[in-house]
CSV table of C-alpha atoms and ligand atoms in Angstrom, one decimal:
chain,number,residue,atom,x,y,z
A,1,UNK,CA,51.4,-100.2,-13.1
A,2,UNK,CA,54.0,-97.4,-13.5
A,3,UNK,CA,57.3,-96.8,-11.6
A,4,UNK,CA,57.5,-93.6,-13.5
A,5,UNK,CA,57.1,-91.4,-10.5
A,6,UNK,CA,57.6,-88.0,-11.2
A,7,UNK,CA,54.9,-88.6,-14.2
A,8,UNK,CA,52.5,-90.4,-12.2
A,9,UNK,CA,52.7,-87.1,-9.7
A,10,UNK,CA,52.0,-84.9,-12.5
A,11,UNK,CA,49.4,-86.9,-13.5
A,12,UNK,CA,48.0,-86.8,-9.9
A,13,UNK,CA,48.0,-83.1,-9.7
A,14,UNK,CA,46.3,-82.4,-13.0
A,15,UNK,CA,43.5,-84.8,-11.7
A,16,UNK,CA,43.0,-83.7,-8.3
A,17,UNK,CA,43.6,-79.4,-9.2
A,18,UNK,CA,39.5,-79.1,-9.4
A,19,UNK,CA,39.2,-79.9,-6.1
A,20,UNK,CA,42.0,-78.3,-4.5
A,21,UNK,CA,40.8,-75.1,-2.5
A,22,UNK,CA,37.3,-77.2,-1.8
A,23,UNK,CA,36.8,-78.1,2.3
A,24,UNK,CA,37.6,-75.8,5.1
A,25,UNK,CA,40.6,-74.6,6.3
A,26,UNK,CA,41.4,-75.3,10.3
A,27,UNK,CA,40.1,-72.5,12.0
A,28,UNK,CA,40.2,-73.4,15.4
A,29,UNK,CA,43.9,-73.1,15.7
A,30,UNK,CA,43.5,-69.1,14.7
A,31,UNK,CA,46.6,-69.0,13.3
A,32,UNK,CA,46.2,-71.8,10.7
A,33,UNK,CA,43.3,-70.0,9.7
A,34,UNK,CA,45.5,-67.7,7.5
A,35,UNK,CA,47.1,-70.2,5.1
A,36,UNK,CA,46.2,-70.0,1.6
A,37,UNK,CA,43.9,-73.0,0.5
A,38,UNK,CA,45.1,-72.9,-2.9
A,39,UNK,CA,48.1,-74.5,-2.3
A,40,UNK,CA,48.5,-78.5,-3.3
A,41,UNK,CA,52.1,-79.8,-3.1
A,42,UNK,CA,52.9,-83.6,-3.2
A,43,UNK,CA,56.3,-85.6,-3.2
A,44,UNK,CA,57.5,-89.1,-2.9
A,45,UNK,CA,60.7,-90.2,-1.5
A,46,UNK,CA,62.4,-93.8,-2.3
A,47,UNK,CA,64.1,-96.1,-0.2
A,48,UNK,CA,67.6,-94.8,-2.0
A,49,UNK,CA,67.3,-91.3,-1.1
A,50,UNK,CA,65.4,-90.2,-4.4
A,51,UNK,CA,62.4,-87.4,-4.1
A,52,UNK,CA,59.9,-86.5,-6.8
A,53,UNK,CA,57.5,-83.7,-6.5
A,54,UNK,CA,55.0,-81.4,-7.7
A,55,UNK,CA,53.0,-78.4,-6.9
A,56,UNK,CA,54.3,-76.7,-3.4
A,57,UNK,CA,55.9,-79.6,-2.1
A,58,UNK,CA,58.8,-78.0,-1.0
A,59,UNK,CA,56.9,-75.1,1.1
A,60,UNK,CA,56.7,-76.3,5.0
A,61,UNK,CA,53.4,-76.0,6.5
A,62,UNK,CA,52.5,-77.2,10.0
A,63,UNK,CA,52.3,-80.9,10.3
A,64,UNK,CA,49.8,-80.7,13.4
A,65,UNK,CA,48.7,-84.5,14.4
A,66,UNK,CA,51.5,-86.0,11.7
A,67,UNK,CA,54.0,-85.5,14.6
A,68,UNK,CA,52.1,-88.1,16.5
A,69,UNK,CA,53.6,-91.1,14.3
A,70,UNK,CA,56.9,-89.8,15.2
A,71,UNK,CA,56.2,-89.3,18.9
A,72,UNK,CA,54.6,-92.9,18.8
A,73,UNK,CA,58.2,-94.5,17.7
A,74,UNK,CA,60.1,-92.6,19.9
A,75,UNK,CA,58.5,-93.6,22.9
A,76,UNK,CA,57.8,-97.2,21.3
A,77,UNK,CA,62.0,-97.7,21.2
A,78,UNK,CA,62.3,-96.9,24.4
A,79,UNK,CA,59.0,-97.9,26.3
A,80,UNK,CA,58.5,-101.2,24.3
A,81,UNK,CA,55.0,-102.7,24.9
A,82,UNK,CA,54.5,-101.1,28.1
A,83,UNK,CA,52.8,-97.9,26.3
A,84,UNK,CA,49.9,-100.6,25.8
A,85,UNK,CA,48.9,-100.4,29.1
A,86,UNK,CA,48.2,-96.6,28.9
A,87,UNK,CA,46.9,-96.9,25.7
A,88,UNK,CA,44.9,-99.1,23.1
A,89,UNK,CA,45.1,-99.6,19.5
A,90,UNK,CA,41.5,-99.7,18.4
A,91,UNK,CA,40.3,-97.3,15.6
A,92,UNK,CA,37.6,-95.1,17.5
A,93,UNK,CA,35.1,-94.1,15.4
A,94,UNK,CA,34.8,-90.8,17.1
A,95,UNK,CA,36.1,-87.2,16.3
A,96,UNK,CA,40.3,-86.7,16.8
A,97,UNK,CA,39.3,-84.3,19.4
A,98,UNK,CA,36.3,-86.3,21.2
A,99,UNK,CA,35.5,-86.2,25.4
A,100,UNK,CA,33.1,-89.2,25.2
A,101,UNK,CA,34.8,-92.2,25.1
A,102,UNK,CA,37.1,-91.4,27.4
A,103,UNK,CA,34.9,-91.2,30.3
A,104,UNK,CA,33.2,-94.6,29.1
A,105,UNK,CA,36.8,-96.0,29.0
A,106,UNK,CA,38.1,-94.7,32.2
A,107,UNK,CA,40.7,-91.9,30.9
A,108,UNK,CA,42.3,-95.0,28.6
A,109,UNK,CA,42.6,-93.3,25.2
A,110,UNK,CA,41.4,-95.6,22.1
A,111,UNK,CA,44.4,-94.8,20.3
A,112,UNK,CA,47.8,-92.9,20.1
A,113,UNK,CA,46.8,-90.8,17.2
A,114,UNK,CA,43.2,-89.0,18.7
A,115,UNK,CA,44.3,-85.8,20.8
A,116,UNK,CA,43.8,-88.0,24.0
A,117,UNK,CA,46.1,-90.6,22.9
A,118,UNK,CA,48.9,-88.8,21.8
A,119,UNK,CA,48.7,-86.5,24.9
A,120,UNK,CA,49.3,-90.0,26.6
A,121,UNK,CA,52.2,-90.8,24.2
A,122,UNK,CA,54.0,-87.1,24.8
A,123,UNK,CA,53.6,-87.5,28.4
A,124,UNK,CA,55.2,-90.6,28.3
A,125,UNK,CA,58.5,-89.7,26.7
A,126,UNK,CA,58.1,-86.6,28.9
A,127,UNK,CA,58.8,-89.4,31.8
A,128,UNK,CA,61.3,-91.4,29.7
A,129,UNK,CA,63.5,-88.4,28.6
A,130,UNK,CA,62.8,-85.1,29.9
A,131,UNK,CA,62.1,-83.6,26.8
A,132,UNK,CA,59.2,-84.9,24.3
A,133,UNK,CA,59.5,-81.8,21.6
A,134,UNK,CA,63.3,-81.3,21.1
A,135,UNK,CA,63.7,-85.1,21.0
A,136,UNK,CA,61.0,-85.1,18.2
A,137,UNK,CA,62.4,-81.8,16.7
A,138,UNK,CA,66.4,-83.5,16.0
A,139,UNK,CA,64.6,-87.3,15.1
A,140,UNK,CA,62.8,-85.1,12.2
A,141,UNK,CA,65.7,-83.3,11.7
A,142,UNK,CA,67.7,-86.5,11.0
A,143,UNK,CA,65.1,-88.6,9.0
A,144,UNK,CA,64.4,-85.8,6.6
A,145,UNK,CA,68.0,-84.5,6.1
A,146,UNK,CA,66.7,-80.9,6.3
A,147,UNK,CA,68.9,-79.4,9.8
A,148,UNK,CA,66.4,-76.5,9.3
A,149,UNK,CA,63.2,-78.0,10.4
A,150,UNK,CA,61.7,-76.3,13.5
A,151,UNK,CA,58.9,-74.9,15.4
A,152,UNK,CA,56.6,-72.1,14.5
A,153,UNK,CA,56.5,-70.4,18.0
A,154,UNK,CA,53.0,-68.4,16.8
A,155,UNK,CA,51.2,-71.9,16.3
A,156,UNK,CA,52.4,-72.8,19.3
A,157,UNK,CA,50.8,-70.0,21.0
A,158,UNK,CA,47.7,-69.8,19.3
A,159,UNK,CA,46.9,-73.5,19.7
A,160,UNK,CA,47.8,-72.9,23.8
A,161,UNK,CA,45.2,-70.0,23.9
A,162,UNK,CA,43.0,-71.7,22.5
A,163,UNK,CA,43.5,-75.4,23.8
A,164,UNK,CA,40.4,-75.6,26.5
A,165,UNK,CA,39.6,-78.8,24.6
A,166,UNK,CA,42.9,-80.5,25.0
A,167,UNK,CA,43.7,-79.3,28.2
A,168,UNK,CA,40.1,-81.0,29.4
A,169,UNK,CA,41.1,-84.2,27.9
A,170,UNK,CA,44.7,-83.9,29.5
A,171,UNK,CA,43.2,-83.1,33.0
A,172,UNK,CA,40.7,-85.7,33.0
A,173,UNK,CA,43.2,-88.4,32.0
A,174,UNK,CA,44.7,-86.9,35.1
A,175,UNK,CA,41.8,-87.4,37.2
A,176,UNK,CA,41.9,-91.2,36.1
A,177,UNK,CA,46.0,-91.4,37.1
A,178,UNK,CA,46.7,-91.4,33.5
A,179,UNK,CA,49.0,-88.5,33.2
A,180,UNK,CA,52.3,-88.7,35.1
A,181,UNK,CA,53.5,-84.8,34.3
A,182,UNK,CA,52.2,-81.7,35.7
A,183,UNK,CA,49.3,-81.2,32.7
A,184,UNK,CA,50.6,-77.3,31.7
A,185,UNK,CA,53.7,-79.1,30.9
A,186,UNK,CA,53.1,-82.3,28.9
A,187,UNK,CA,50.2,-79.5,27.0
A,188,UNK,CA,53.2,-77.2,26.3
A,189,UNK,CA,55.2,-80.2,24.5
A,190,UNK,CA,51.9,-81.6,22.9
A,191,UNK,CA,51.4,-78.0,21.2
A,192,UNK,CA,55.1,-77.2,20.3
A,193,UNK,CA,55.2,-80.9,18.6
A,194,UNK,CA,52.3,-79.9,16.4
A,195,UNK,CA,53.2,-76.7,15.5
A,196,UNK,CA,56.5,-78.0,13.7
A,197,UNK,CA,56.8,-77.0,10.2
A,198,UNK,CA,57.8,-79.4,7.1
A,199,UNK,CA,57.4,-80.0,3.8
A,200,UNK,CA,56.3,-82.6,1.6
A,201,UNK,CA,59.6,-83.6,0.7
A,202,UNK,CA,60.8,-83.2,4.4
A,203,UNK,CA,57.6,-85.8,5.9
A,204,UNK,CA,58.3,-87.5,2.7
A,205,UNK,CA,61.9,-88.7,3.9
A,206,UNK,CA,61.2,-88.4,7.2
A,207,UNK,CA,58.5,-91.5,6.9
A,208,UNK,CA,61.1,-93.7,5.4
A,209,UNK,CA,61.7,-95.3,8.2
A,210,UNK,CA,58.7,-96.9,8.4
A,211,UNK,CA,58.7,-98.3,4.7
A,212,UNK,CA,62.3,-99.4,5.6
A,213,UNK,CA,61.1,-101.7,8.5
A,214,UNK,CA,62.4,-99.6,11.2
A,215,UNK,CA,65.8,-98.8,9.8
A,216,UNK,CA,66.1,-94.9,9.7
A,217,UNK,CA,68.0,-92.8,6.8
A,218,UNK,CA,71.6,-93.3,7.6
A,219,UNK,CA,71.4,-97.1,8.3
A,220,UNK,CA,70.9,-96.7,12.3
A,221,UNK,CA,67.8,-99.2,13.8
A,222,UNK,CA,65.4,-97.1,15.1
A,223,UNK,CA,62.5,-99.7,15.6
A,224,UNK,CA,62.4,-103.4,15.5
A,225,UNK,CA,60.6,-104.8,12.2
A,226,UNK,CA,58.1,-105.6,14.3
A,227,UNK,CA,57.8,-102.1,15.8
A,228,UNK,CA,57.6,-100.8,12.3
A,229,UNK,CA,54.6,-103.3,11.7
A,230,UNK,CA,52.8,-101.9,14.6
A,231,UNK,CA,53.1,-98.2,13.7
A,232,UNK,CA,52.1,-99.0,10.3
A,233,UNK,CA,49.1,-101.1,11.6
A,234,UNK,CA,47.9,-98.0,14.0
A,235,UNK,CA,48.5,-95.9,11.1
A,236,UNK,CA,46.5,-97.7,8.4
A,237,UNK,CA,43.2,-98.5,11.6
A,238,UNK,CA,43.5,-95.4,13.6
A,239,UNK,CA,45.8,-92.5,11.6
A,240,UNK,CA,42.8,-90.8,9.9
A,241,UNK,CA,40.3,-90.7,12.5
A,242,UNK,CA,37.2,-91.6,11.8
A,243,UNK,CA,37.5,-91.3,7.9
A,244,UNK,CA,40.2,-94.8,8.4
A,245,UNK,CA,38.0,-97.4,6.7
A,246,UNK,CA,37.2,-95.1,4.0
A,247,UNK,CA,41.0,-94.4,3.7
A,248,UNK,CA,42.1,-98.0,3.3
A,249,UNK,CA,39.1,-99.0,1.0
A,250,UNK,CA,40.0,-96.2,-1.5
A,251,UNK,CA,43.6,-95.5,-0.5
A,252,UNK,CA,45.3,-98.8,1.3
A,253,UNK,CA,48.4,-97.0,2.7
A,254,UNK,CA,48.8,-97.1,6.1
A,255,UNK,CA,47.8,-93.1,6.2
A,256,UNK,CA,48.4,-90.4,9.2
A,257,UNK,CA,46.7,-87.1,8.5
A,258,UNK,CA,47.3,-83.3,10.3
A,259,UNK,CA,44.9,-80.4,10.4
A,260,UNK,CA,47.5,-78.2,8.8
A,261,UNK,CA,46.5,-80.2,5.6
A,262,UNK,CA,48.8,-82.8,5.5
A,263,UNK,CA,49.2,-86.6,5.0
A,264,UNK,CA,51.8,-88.7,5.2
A,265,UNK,CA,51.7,-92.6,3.9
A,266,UNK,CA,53.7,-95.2,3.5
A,267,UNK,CA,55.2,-98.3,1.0
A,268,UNK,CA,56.4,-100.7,2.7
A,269,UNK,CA,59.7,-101.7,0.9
A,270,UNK,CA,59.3,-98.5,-1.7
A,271,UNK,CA,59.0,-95.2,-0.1
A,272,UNK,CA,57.5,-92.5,1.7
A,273,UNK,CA,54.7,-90.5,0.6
A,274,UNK,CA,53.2,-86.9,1.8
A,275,UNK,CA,50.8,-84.9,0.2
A,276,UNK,CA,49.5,-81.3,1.3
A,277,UNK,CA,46.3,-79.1,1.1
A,278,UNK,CA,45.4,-76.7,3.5
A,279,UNK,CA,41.2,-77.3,2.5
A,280,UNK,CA,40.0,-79.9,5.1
A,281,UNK,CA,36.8,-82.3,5.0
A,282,UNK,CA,34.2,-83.2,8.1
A,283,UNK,CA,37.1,-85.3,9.7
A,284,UNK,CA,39.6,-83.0,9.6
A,285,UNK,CA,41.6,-84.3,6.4
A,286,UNK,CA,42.6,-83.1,3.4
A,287,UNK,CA,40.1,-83.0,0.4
A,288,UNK,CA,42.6,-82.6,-2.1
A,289,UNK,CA,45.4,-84.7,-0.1
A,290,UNK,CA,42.5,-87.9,0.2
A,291,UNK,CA,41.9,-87.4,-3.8
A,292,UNK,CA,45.7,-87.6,-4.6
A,293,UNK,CA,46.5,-90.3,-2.8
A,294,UNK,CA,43.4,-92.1,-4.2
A,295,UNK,CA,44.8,-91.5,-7.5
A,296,UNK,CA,47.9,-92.1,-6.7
A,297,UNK,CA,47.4,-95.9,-5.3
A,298,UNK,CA,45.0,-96.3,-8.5
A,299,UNK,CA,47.2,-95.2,-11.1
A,300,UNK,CA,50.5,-97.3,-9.2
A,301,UNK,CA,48.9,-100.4,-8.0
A,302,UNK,CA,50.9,-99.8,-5.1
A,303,UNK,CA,49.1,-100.8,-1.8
A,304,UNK,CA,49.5,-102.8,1.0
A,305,UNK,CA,46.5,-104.8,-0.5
B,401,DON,O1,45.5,-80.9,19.1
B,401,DON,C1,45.0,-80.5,18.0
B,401,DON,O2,43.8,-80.3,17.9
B,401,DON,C2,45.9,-80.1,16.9
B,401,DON,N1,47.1,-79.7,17.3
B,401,DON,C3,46.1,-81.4,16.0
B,401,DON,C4,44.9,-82.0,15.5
B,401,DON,C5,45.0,-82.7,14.2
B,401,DON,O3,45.9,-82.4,13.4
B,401,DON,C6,44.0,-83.6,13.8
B,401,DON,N2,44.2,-84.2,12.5
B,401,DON,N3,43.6,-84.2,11.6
């Protein structure tokens, strides 16, 4: 067990750099299709405001389904348990993307962090605040210190033209009374959420909150402690899709992953973590990112476990 952490990263990197550029890059959001998958960057930010890194963990990349952890707490503080009704918080054992289930379940989504569930979630704080992204936009803004973080308005695009998927699982949640805001609108939020861009060391603070028990960067409660338990608890059953039991058996981190390549964790009471690497596996997570933070949890001893 090491606390060294800028040596355990470089450690991490030198281990997981063969398989970096393996998997396939998201290609069904065209313009994600053009990022480089060479690139690895990792960082690791403590509880008093310290950050590590290596590799390209200060580039921003597009954090895709990571925004759903933070759409999930906003709407949590101000919805309470009420969400629950509209939602579940079983892992699903299907594909992030997956119309089968739904119909089976009645337009209830398994979980906030498949597409269904998080269109649920954004259409939720839709309702409770008029508007989901710019909300989610200055909470990132503030939890990773970085006033720069925004949208990239050609992701946004891309993903709308090419959204038939998500805009099926949005109308048929519709269909079942599950949506409360015209669709085109809570899809437009959805999309611009995901297309926000951040770097390790911006998802790396911007997580603390959640290893901090609910208490965001400048002291402010954002969550209760019991809050914080459940995002952490959805995040370690449900945040990596169908890859989650194979996640906590070789990571142990509650985990959320994004088809940009990214994956943020936490430690409770230590820090946040995000890793990055644009090469995905079958489920849609990072090859490199799931080595890494393997390694990572290995080489520390630090798990929830
Ligand atoms: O809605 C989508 O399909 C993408 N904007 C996000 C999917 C995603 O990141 C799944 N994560 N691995």
């Amino acid at each position: 067990m090491t606390d060294d952490f800028q040596a355990v990263l470089d450690e991490v990197m030198t281990a997981v750099l063969p398989v970096v550029g393996q998997g396939r890059v998201a290609n069904y959001i065209p313009a994600l299709a053009a990022v480089d998958p060479s690139r690895f960057g990792m960082a690791l930010a403590t509880l008093d405001g310290q950050v590590f890194g290596v590799g390209d963990w200060r580039t921003p990349f597009s954090v895709q389904s990571i925004s759903k952890v933070f759409a999930l707490a906003l709407t949590l503080a101000r919805d309470g348990d009420a969400l629950w009704r509209r939602v579940g918080k079983e892992p699903s054992g299907n594909p992030f993307n997956s119309l089968v289930q739904l119909e089976y379940e009645q337009g209830v989504p398994r979980n906030p962090f498949i597409n269904a569930g998080a269109l649920v979630v954004t259409d939720r704080l839709l309702s409770l605040t008029g508007d989901s992204r710019g909300l989610l936009r200055e909470f990132l803004r503030e939890e990773s210190g970085n006033a720069s973080v925004d949208f990239d308005p050609v992701v946004a695009a891309s993903e709308a033209e090419h959204g038939h998927r998500n805009s099926a699982l949005a109308h048929f949640m519709a269909s079942y009374g599950n949506i409360e805001n015209p669709v085109p609108r809570v899809l437009e939020h959805y999309f611009w959420q995901c297309s926000l861009r951040m770097s390790c060391a911006d998802l790396a603070r911007a997580c603390g909150f959640l290893a901090r028990h609910g208490q965001g960067a400048s002291g402010r409660r954002l969550l209760t402690r019991s809050q914080a338990k459940q995002v952490n608890a959805v995040m370690l059953t449900c945040g990596t899709y169908d890859a989650a039991g194979e996640f906590a058996y070789r990571v142990g981190l509650p985990c959320k992953s994004g088809v940009g390549g990214g994956i943020i964790a936490v430690i409770p009471n230590r820090c946040g973590l995000c890793v990055w690497s644009p090469g995905l596996d079958a489920h849609g997570n990072s090859v490199a990112g799931v080595e890494a933070l393997d390694r990572f949890t290995t080489l520390t001893g630090l798990s929830v476990f």
